[in-house]
Amino acid sequence: MHLYSENLALEVAQYYRNIVLGHGATPKVFTLVNGDGDQYLFFIDDLQMERAEEDQFLSYIIQEHDAVSYARGTLVIVDQAQQFIEFAVVDKDDAQAIVCSAELTRNLEDKPIGLSEFEKTLVKRNSIVFGHLYDPVKLSDEKIEDFASLWEEMKTKILHRSMAI
């Protein structure tokens, strides 16, 4: 597993802890890191796309940035009393992925008040619903142009930093 993948797992866990407990929000998050250590992080809900198009877009930016690792996270609601924040970190060159899960506790007003430690588990990448984003995607020239334009517009508004050592 790439060093960036291990670091990404730690960072996404801390990111969720800060945003959930500090701001009360539990967004669907996506982040990728390329071989140069450039990291991009944004909220998936901001895309306002259907799931299939969303996956195409994410695959497009993974390929455009030659991502070595990506992570995707979300809130999982089993029932009102049992909620989890889960994310997976997928490495380009590894058949395994890191899946992390932490239990979220809310008060009577439905505000987050506690988040357990994230438990890490290694699973087969192809067992994850969104573990296929490295697979080549065939897009029309028009769709590529739309995605390129959207990505350029997004880049000015999302977290971009270098993880390079």
Short mmCIF file of N, CA and C in Angstrom, two decimals:
data_model
loop_
_atom_site.label_atom_id
_atom_site.label_comp_id
_atom_site.label_asym_id
_atom_site.label_seq_id
_atom_site.Cartn_x
_atom_site.Cartn_y
_atom_site.Cartn_z
N MET A 1 0.86 -1.18 0.00
CA MET A 1 0.00 0.00 0.00
C MET A 1 0.90 1.24 0.00
N HIS A 2 0.53 2.22 -0.77
CA HIS A 2 1.30 3.46 -0.90
C HIS A 2 1.27 4.24 0.41
N LEU A 3 2.37 4.91 0.73
CA LEU A 3 2.46 5.71 1.95
C LEU A 3 1.34 6.76 2.01
N TYR A 4 0.99 7.34 0.86
CA TYR A 4 -0.09 8.32 0.85
C TYR A 4 -1.41 7.72 1.32
N SER A 5 -1.64 6.45 1.01
CA SER A 5 -2.88 5.80 1.42
C SER A 5 -2.98 5.70 2.93
N GLU A 6 -1.90 5.30 3.56
CA GLU A 6 -1.88 5.23 5.03
C GLU A 6 -2.11 6.61 5.64
N ASN A 7 -1.42 7.61 5.11
CA ASN A 7 -1.59 8.98 5.61
C ASN A 7 -3.00 9.50 5.36
N LEU A 8 -3.55 9.16 4.21
CA LEU A 8 -4.91 9.60 3.87
C LEU A 8 -5.92 9.03 4.87
N ALA A 9 -5.74 7.78 5.27
CA ALA A 9 -6.65 7.17 6.24
C ALA A 9 -6.62 7.95 7.56
N LEU A 10 -5.43 8.31 8.01
CA LEU A 10 -5.31 9.08 9.25
C LEU A 10 -5.92 10.47 9.11
N GLU A 11 -5.66 11.11 7.99
CA GLU A 11 -6.15 12.48 7.79
C GLU A 11 -7.67 12.54 7.63
N VAL A 12 -8.25 11.60 6.89
CA VAL A 12 -9.70 11.62 6.69
C VAL A 12 -10.40 11.36 8.03
N ALA A 13 -9.84 10.46 8.84
CA ALA A 13 -10.42 10.22 10.16
C ALA A 13 -10.41 11.50 10.99
N GLN A 14 -9.30 12.21 10.99
CA GLN A 14 -9.21 13.46 11.75
C GLN A 14 -10.12 14.54 11.16
N TYR A 15 -10.20 14.59 9.84
CA TYR A 15 -11.06 15.55 9.17
C TYR A 15 -12.51 15.35 9.60
N TYR A 16 -12.96 14.08 9.54
CA TYR A 16 -14.34 13.80 9.95
C TYR A 16 -14.55 14.15 11.42
N ARG A 17 -13.62 13.82 12.28
CA ARG A 17 -13.75 14.12 13.70
C ARG A 17 -13.94 15.63 13.88
N ASN A 18 -13.12 16.43 13.21
CA ASN A 18 -13.20 17.89 13.34
C ASN A 18 -14.51 18.45 12.79
N ILE A 19 -14.91 18.02 11.62
CA ILE A 19 -16.10 18.62 11.00
C ILE A 19 -17.39 18.14 11.66
N VAL A 20 -17.43 16.89 12.09
CA VAL A 20 -18.65 16.37 12.71
C VAL A 20 -18.83 16.94 14.11
N LEU A 21 -17.79 16.85 14.93
CA LEU A 21 -17.92 17.32 16.31
C LEU A 21 -17.80 18.83 16.42
N GLY A 22 -17.01 19.44 15.54
CA GLY A 22 -16.82 20.88 15.62
C GLY A 22 -17.91 21.69 14.93
N HIS A 23 -18.49 21.12 13.87
CA HIS A 23 -19.46 21.88 13.08
C HIS A 23 -20.82 21.18 12.95
N GLY A 24 -20.93 19.96 13.41
CA GLY A 24 -22.20 19.24 13.37
C GLY A 24 -22.59 18.74 12.00
N ALA A 25 -21.68 18.80 11.04
CA ALA A 25 -21.98 18.35 9.67
C ALA A 25 -21.33 17.00 9.42
N THR A 26 -21.99 16.17 8.60
CA THR A 26 -21.43 14.88 8.22
C THR A 26 -21.53 14.75 6.70
N PRO A 27 -20.65 15.41 5.98
CA PRO A 27 -20.73 15.39 4.52
C PRO A 27 -20.19 14.11 3.91
N LYS A 28 -20.62 13.86 2.68
CA LYS A 28 -19.98 12.82 1.88
C LYS A 28 -18.71 13.47 1.34
N VAL A 29 -17.57 12.86 1.63
CA VAL A 29 -16.28 13.45 1.29
C VAL A 29 -15.57 12.61 0.24
N PHE A 30 -14.85 13.29 -0.65
CA PHE A 30 -13.98 12.61 -1.60
C PHE A 30 -12.64 13.32 -1.61
N THR A 31 -11.56 12.56 -1.60
CA THR A 31 -10.23 13.14 -1.71
C THR A 31 -9.36 12.20 -2.53
N LEU A 32 -8.42 12.78 -3.22
CA LEU A 32 -7.45 11.99 -3.98
C LEU A 32 -6.07 12.60 -3.80
N VAL A 33 -5.06 11.75 -4.00
CA VAL A 33 -3.67 12.20 -3.95
C VAL A 33 -2.98 11.63 -5.18
N ASN A 34 -2.20 12.49 -5.88
CA ASN A 34 -1.46 12.00 -7.03
C ASN A 34 -0.01 11.69 -6.63
N GLY A 35 0.76 11.19 -7.57
CA GLY A 35 2.14 10.79 -7.30
C GLY A 35 3.04 11.92 -6.86
N ASP A 36 2.69 13.16 -7.18
CA ASP A 36 3.48 14.31 -6.75
C ASP A 36 3.09 14.76 -5.34
N GLY A 37 2.08 14.14 -4.78
CA GLY A 37 1.64 14.51 -3.43
C GLY A 37 0.57 15.58 -3.39
N ASP A 38 0.04 15.97 -4.55
CA ASP A 38 -1.05 16.95 -4.57
C ASP A 38 -2.33 16.27 -4.10
N GLN A 39 -2.98 16.88 -3.13
CA GLN A 39 -4.23 16.36 -2.60
C GLN A 39 -5.36 17.33 -2.88
N TYR A 40 -6.49 16.77 -3.29
CA TYR A 40 -7.71 17.54 -3.52
C TYR A 40 -8.81 16.92 -2.66
N LEU A 41 -9.58 17.74 -1.96
CA LEU A 41 -10.66 17.25 -1.11
C LEU A 41 -11.89 18.11 -1.34
N PHE A 42 -13.05 17.45 -1.50
CA PHE A 42 -14.30 18.18 -1.67
C PHE A 42 -15.48 17.34 -1.21
N PHE A 43 -16.63 17.99 -1.08
CA PHE A 43 -17.86 17.33 -0.68
C PHE A 43 -18.55 16.80 -1.94
N ILE A 44 -18.89 15.54 -1.94
CA ILE A 44 -19.54 14.91 -3.09
C ILE A 44 -20.92 15.50 -3.33
N ASP A 45 -21.64 15.81 -2.25
CA ASP A 45 -22.99 16.36 -2.41
C ASP A 45 -23.00 17.64 -3.22
N ASP A 46 -21.90 18.38 -3.20
CA ASP A 46 -21.82 19.62 -3.98
C ASP A 46 -21.91 19.37 -5.48
N LEU A 47 -21.63 18.15 -5.91
CA LEU A 47 -21.69 17.83 -7.34
C LEU A 47 -23.12 17.83 -7.86
N GLN A 48 -24.08 17.48 -7.04
CA GLN A 48 -25.49 17.41 -7.40
C GLN A 48 -25.70 16.60 -8.68
N MET A 49 -25.14 15.37 -8.67
CA MET A 49 -25.24 14.46 -9.81
C MET A 49 -25.90 13.17 -9.37
N GLU A 50 -26.47 12.47 -10.36
CA GLU A 50 -26.94 11.11 -10.10
C GLU A 50 -25.71 10.23 -9.86
N ARG A 51 -25.89 9.12 -9.17
CA ARG A 51 -24.78 8.27 -8.75
C ARG A 51 -23.89 7.81 -9.93
N ALA A 52 -24.48 7.40 -11.03
CA ALA A 52 -23.70 6.91 -12.17
C ALA A 52 -22.81 8.02 -12.74
N GLU A 53 -23.38 9.21 -12.90
CA GLU A 53 -22.61 10.33 -13.43
C GLU A 53 -21.54 10.77 -12.43
N GLU A 54 -21.88 10.73 -11.16
CA GLU A 54 -20.92 11.05 -10.10
C GLU A 54 -19.72 10.12 -10.17
N ASP A 55 -19.97 8.81 -10.32
CA ASP A 55 -18.87 7.85 -10.44
C ASP A 55 -18.03 8.12 -11.68
N GLN A 56 -18.67 8.47 -12.78
CA GLN A 56 -17.93 8.80 -14.00
C GLN A 56 -17.03 10.01 -13.77
N PHE A 57 -17.57 11.03 -13.12
CA PHE A 57 -16.80 12.23 -12.85
C PHE A 57 -15.60 11.93 -11.94
N LEU A 58 -15.84 11.18 -10.88
CA LEU A 58 -14.75 10.83 -9.96
C LEU A 58 -13.68 10.00 -10.68
N SER A 59 -14.11 9.06 -11.51
CA SER A 59 -13.14 8.28 -12.30
C SER A 59 -12.36 9.19 -13.24
N TYR A 60 -13.04 10.14 -13.83
CA TYR A 60 -12.38 11.09 -14.74
C TYR A 60 -11.29 11.87 -14.01
N ILE A 61 -11.58 12.42 -12.83
CA ILE A 61 -10.55 13.22 -12.15
C ILE A 61 -9.43 12.34 -11.60
N ILE A 62 -9.77 11.11 -11.21
CA ILE A 62 -8.72 10.18 -10.77
C ILE A 62 -7.75 9.92 -11.92
N GLN A 63 -8.29 9.71 -13.11
CA GLN A 63 -7.44 9.45 -14.27
C GLN A 63 -6.69 10.71 -14.71
N GLU A 64 -7.36 11.85 -14.70
CA GLU A 64 -6.73 13.11 -15.11
C GLU A 64 -5.56 13.49 -14.21
N HIS A 65 -5.67 13.18 -12.93
CA HIS A 65 -4.62 13.54 -11.97
C HIS A 65 -3.69 12.38 -11.67
N ASP A 66 -3.88 11.26 -12.36
CA ASP A 66 -3.06 10.07 -12.14
C ASP A 66 -2.96 9.78 -10.65
N ALA A 67 -4.12 9.69 -10.01
CA ALA A 67 -4.19 9.49 -8.56
C ALA A 67 -3.57 8.16 -8.16
N VAL A 68 -2.78 8.19 -7.09
CA VAL A 68 -2.22 6.96 -6.54
C VAL A 68 -3.11 6.42 -5.43
N SER A 69 -3.97 7.29 -4.90
CA SER A 69 -4.85 6.90 -3.80
C SER A 69 -6.05 7.84 -3.77
N TYR A 70 -7.19 7.28 -3.38
CA TYR A 70 -8.35 8.12 -3.15
C TYR A 70 -9.13 7.60 -1.95
N ALA A 71 -9.94 8.46 -1.38
CA ALA A 71 -10.80 8.06 -0.26
C ALA A 71 -12.18 8.66 -0.47
N ARG A 72 -13.17 7.92 -0.02
CA ARG A 72 -14.55 8.36 -0.12
C ARG A 72 -15.25 7.99 1.18
N GLY A 73 -15.97 8.94 1.75
CA GLY A 73 -16.61 8.68 3.03
C GLY A 73 -18.03 9.19 3.09
N THR A 74 -18.80 8.64 4.04
CA THR A 74 -20.20 9.01 4.16
C THR A 74 -20.74 8.64 5.53
N LEU A 75 -21.92 9.10 5.83
CA LEU A 75 -22.66 8.72 7.02
C LEU A 75 -23.51 7.51 6.68
N VAL A 76 -23.45 6.49 7.54
CA VAL A 76 -24.27 5.30 7.36
C VAL A 76 -25.25 5.24 8.53
N ILE A 77 -26.54 5.26 8.23
CA ILE A 77 -27.57 5.22 9.27
C ILE A 77 -28.20 3.84 9.27
N VAL A 78 -27.94 3.09 10.34
CA VAL A 78 -28.56 1.78 10.50
C VAL A 78 -29.98 2.00 11.02
N ASP A 79 -30.11 2.78 12.06
CA ASP A 79 -31.39 3.27 12.57
C ASP A 79 -31.07 4.54 13.36
N GLN A 80 -32.07 5.19 13.90
CA GLN A 80 -31.86 6.48 14.56
C GLN A 80 -30.83 6.39 15.69
N ALA A 81 -30.78 5.24 16.37
CA ALA A 81 -29.86 5.09 17.49
C ALA A 81 -28.48 4.60 17.07
N GLN A 82 -28.34 4.12 15.85
CA GLN A 82 -27.07 3.55 15.43
C GLN A 82 -26.64 4.17 14.10
N GLN A 83 -25.63 5.04 14.18
CA GLN A 83 -25.09 5.72 13.01
C GLN A 83 -23.58 5.59 13.00
N PHE A 84 -23.02 5.50 11.81
CA PHE A 84 -21.58 5.34 11.66
C PHE A 84 -21.07 6.29 10.58
N ILE A 85 -19.86 6.73 10.74
CA ILE A 85 -19.16 7.40 9.65
C ILE A 85 -18.19 6.37 9.11
N GLU A 86 -18.27 6.13 7.83
CA GLU A 86 -17.42 5.13 7.21
C GLU A 86 -16.74 5.75 6.00
N PHE A 87 -15.48 5.36 5.81
CA PHE A 87 -14.79 5.75 4.60
C PHE A 87 -13.83 4.64 4.21
N ALA A 88 -13.48 4.66 2.96
CA ALA A 88 -12.51 3.68 2.44
C ALA A 88 -11.43 4.44 1.70
N VAL A 89 -10.21 3.93 1.84
CA VAL A 89 -9.07 4.47 1.12
C VAL A 89 -8.63 3.39 0.13
N VAL A 90 -8.61 3.75 -1.14
CA VAL A 90 -8.31 2.82 -2.21
C VAL A 90 -7.01 3.23 -2.87
N ASP A 91 -6.10 2.27 -2.98
CA ASP A 91 -4.78 2.49 -3.54
C ASP A 91 -4.76 1.94 -4.97
N LYS A 92 -4.13 2.66 -5.86
CA LYS A 92 -4.10 2.28 -7.27
C LYS A 92 -3.46 0.92 -7.50
N ASP A 93 -2.41 0.62 -6.75
CA ASP A 93 -1.62 -0.58 -7.01
C ASP A 93 -1.82 -1.69 -5.99
N ASP A 94 -2.94 -1.67 -5.28
CA ASP A 94 -3.16 -2.67 -4.25
C ASP A 94 -4.55 -3.26 -4.39
N ALA A 95 -4.65 -4.55 -4.29
CA ALA A 95 -5.96 -5.22 -4.37
C ALA A 95 -6.75 -5.08 -3.08
N GLN A 96 -6.08 -4.60 -2.02
CA GLN A 96 -6.74 -4.38 -0.74
C GLN A 96 -7.00 -2.89 -0.56
N ALA A 97 -7.98 -2.58 0.25
CA ALA A 97 -8.31 -1.19 0.58
C ALA A 97 -8.47 -1.10 2.09
N ILE A 98 -8.31 0.11 2.61
CA ILE A 98 -8.50 0.36 4.03
C ILE A 98 -9.92 0.88 4.22
N VAL A 99 -10.69 0.19 5.04
CA VAL A 99 -12.03 0.65 5.39
C VAL A 99 -12.02 1.06 6.85
N CYS A 100 -12.51 2.25 7.12
CA CYS A 100 -12.53 2.79 8.48
C CYS A 100 -13.97 3.10 8.88
N SER A 101 -14.29 2.81 10.14
CA SER A 101 -15.65 3.02 10.63
C SER A 101 -15.60 3.49 12.08
N ALA A 102 -16.44 4.47 12.39
CA ALA A 102 -16.56 4.99 13.76
C ALA A 102 -18.03 5.22 14.06
N GLU A 103 -18.43 4.91 15.27
CA GLU A 103 -19.83 5.11 15.66
C GLU A 103 -20.06 6.55 16.08
N LEU A 104 -21.14 7.13 15.57
CA LEU A 104 -21.52 8.50 15.85
C LEU A 104 -22.65 8.51 16.88
N THR A 105 -22.48 9.32 17.92
CA THR A 105 -23.51 9.46 18.95
C THR A 105 -24.12 10.85 18.83
N ARG A 106 -25.45 10.90 18.91
CA ARG A 106 -26.16 12.18 18.84
C ARG A 106 -26.95 12.39 20.13
N ASN A 107 -27.21 13.66 20.45
CA ASN A 107 -28.04 13.96 21.63
C ASN A 107 -29.51 13.98 21.23
N LEU A 108 -30.38 14.34 22.15
CA LEU A 108 -31.82 14.34 21.87
C LEU A 108 -32.22 15.34 20.80
N GLU A 109 -31.41 16.38 20.62
CA GLU A 109 -31.69 17.37 19.56
C GLU A 109 -31.07 16.97 18.23
N ASP A 110 -30.57 15.74 18.14
CA ASP A 110 -29.96 15.18 16.93
C ASP A 110 -28.64 15.84 16.57
N LYS A 111 -27.95 16.42 17.54
CA LYS A 111 -26.64 17.03 17.30
C LYS A 111 -25.55 16.02 17.66
N PRO A 112 -24.50 15.92 16.83
CA PRO A 112 -23.41 14.99 17.13
C PRO A 112 -22.70 15.38 18.43
N ILE A 113 -22.54 14.40 19.33
CA ILE A 113 -21.86 14.68 20.59
C ILE A 113 -20.69 13.74 20.85
N GLY A 114 -20.56 12.69 20.06
CA GLY A 114 -19.46 11.76 20.26
C GLY A 114 -19.16 10.97 19.01
N LEU A 115 -17.90 10.63 18.84
CA LEU A 115 -17.46 9.81 17.71
C LEU A 115 -16.38 8.87 18.23
N SER A 116 -16.65 7.58 18.13
CA SER A 116 -15.67 6.61 18.61
C SER A 116 -14.41 6.68 17.75
N GLU A 117 -13.38 5.96 18.16
CA GLU A 117 -12.18 5.89 17.35
C GLU A 117 -12.50 5.13 16.06
N PHE A 118 -11.86 5.52 14.97
CA PHE A 118 -12.06 4.81 13.70
C PHE A 118 -11.33 3.48 13.76
N GLU A 119 -12.06 2.42 13.48
CA GLU A 119 -11.47 1.09 13.39
C GLU A 119 -11.11 0.83 11.94
N LYS A 120 -9.87 0.43 11.70
CA LYS A 120 -9.39 0.16 10.35
C LYS A 120 -9.42 -1.34 10.07
N THR A 121 -9.88 -1.66 8.87
CA THR A 121 -9.92 -3.04 8.41
C THR A 121 -9.44 -3.08 6.97
N LEU A 122 -8.67 -4.09 6.62
CA LEU A 122 -8.28 -4.29 5.23
C LEU A 122 -9.31 -5.20 4.57
N VAL A 123 -9.80 -4.79 3.40
CA VAL A 123 -10.76 -5.58 2.64
C VAL A 123 -10.33 -5.60 1.19
N LYS A 124 -10.87 -6.53 0.44
CA LYS A 124 -10.60 -6.56 -1.00
C LYS A 124 -11.23 -5.34 -1.65
N ARG A 125 -10.44 -4.67 -2.46
CA ARG A 125 -10.89 -3.44 -3.12
C ARG A 125 -12.17 -3.66 -3.92
N ASN A 126 -12.28 -4.78 -4.60
CA ASN A 126 -13.46 -5.01 -5.44
C ASN A 126 -14.72 -5.30 -4.63
N SER A 127 -14.60 -5.42 -3.30
CA SER A 127 -15.78 -5.64 -2.47
C SER A 127 -16.42 -4.32 -2.03
N ILE A 128 -15.75 -3.20 -2.32
CA ILE A 128 -16.25 -1.89 -1.94
C ILE A 128 -17.09 -1.34 -3.09
N VAL A 129 -18.23 -0.78 -2.77
CA VAL A 129 -19.15 -0.27 -3.79
C VAL A 129 -18.44 0.70 -4.73
N PHE A 130 -17.60 1.58 -4.22
CA PHE A 130 -16.91 2.56 -5.05
C PHE A 130 -15.42 2.23 -5.21
N GLY A 131 -15.08 0.95 -5.12
CA GLY A 131 -13.69 0.53 -5.28
C GLY A 131 -13.26 0.40 -6.72
N HIS A 132 -14.14 0.68 -7.65
CA HIS A 132 -13.88 0.51 -9.08
C HIS A 132 -13.49 1.80 -9.80
N LEU A 133 -13.24 2.87 -9.08
CA LEU A 133 -13.04 4.17 -9.73
C LEU A 133 -11.73 4.26 -10.54
N TYR A 134 -10.83 3.30 -10.36
CA TYR A 134 -9.63 3.26 -11.20
C TYR A 134 -9.90 2.59 -12.54
N ASP A 135 -11.00 1.88 -12.65
CA ASP A 135 -11.32 1.22 -13.91
C ASP A 135 -11.49 2.26 -15.01
N PRO A 136 -10.97 1.97 -16.20
CA PRO A 136 -11.12 2.94 -17.30
C PRO A 136 -12.59 3.21 -17.58
N VAL A 137 -12.89 4.47 -17.85
CA VAL A 137 -14.26 4.87 -18.14
C VAL A 137 -14.28 5.47 -19.54
N LYS A 138 -15.27 5.06 -20.34
CA LYS A 138 -15.41 5.59 -21.70
C LYS A 138 -16.41 6.73 -21.65
N LEU A 139 -15.94 7.90 -22.06
CA LEU A 139 -16.78 9.09 -22.06
C LEU A 139 -16.78 9.72 -23.44
N SER A 140 -17.90 10.33 -23.79
CA SER A 140 -17.96 11.06 -25.05
C SER A 140 -17.09 12.31 -24.95
N ASP A 141 -16.71 12.87 -26.07
CA ASP A 141 -15.92 14.10 -26.06
C ASP A 141 -16.67 15.23 -25.35
N GLU A 142 -17.99 15.26 -25.54
CA GLU A 142 -18.80 16.29 -24.88
C GLU A 142 -18.77 16.13 -23.36
N LYS A 143 -18.87 14.87 -22.88
CA LYS A 143 -18.85 14.61 -21.45
C LYS A 143 -17.47 14.96 -20.87
N ILE A 144 -16.41 14.64 -21.59
CA ILE A 144 -15.06 14.98 -21.13
C ILE A 144 -14.92 16.49 -21.02
N GLU A 145 -15.42 17.20 -21.99
CA GLU A 145 -15.37 18.66 -21.96
C GLU A 145 -16.17 19.22 -20.78
N ASP A 146 -17.36 18.65 -20.54
CA ASP A 146 -18.18 19.08 -19.39
C ASP A 146 -17.45 18.83 -18.07
N PHE A 147 -16.87 17.63 -17.93
CA PHE A 147 -16.18 17.28 -16.70
C PHE A 147 -14.93 18.14 -16.50
N ALA A 148 -14.20 18.40 -17.58
CA ALA A 148 -13.00 19.24 -17.48
C ALA A 148 -13.38 20.65 -17.04
N SER A 149 -14.45 21.18 -17.60
CA SER A 149 -14.91 22.51 -17.24
C SER A 149 -15.36 22.55 -15.78
N LEU A 150 -16.13 21.55 -15.36
CA LEU A 150 -16.59 21.49 -13.98
C LEU A 150 -15.40 21.39 -13.02
N TRP A 151 -14.42 20.57 -13.35
CA TRP A 151 -13.25 20.40 -12.48
C TRP A 151 -12.47 21.71 -12.36
N GLU A 152 -12.28 22.41 -13.45
CA GLU A 152 -11.57 23.70 -13.39
C GLU A 152 -12.31 24.70 -12.51
N GLU A 153 -13.63 24.70 -12.61
CA GLU A 153 -14.44 25.59 -11.78
C GLU A 153 -14.34 25.19 -10.30
N MET A 154 -14.36 23.89 -10.03
CA MET A 154 -14.31 23.39 -8.65
C MET A 154 -12.97 23.64 -7.98
N LYS A 155 -11.89 23.52 -8.73
CA LYS A 155 -10.55 23.58 -8.14
C LYS A 155 -10.30 24.87 -7.37
N THR A 156 -10.96 25.95 -7.73
CA THR A 156 -10.75 27.21 -7.02
C THR A 156 -11.47 27.24 -5.67
N LYS A 157 -12.40 26.29 -5.46
CA LYS A 157 -13.24 26.30 -4.26
C LYS A 157 -12.97 25.14 -3.31
N ILE A 158 -12.10 24.21 -3.68
CA ILE A 158 -11.88 23.02 -2.85
C ILE A 158 -10.51 23.05 -2.21
N LEU A 159 -10.35 22.19 -1.21
CA LEU A 159 -9.06 22.08 -0.53
C LEU A 159 -8.05 21.45 -1.49
N HIS A 160 -6.95 22.14 -1.68
CA HIS A 160 -5.84 21.62 -2.48
C HIS A 160 -4.57 21.91 -1.72
N ARG A 161 -3.80 20.87 -1.47
CA ARG A 161 -2.54 21.05 -0.76
C ARG A 161 -1.58 19.95 -1.19
N SER A 162 -0.34 20.07 -0.74
CA SER A 162 0.67 19.08 -1.07
C SER A 162 0.96 18.21 0.14
N MET A 163 0.94 16.90 -0.08
CA MET A 163 1.31 15.95 0.97
C MET A 163 2.77 15.52 0.79
N ALA A 164 3.43 16.04 -0.25
CA ALA A 164 4.80 15.63 -0.55
C ALA A 164 5.73 15.93 0.63
N ILE A 165 6.66 15.05 0.79
CA ILE A 165 7.62 15.18 1.91
C ILE A 165 8.80 16.02 1.49
#
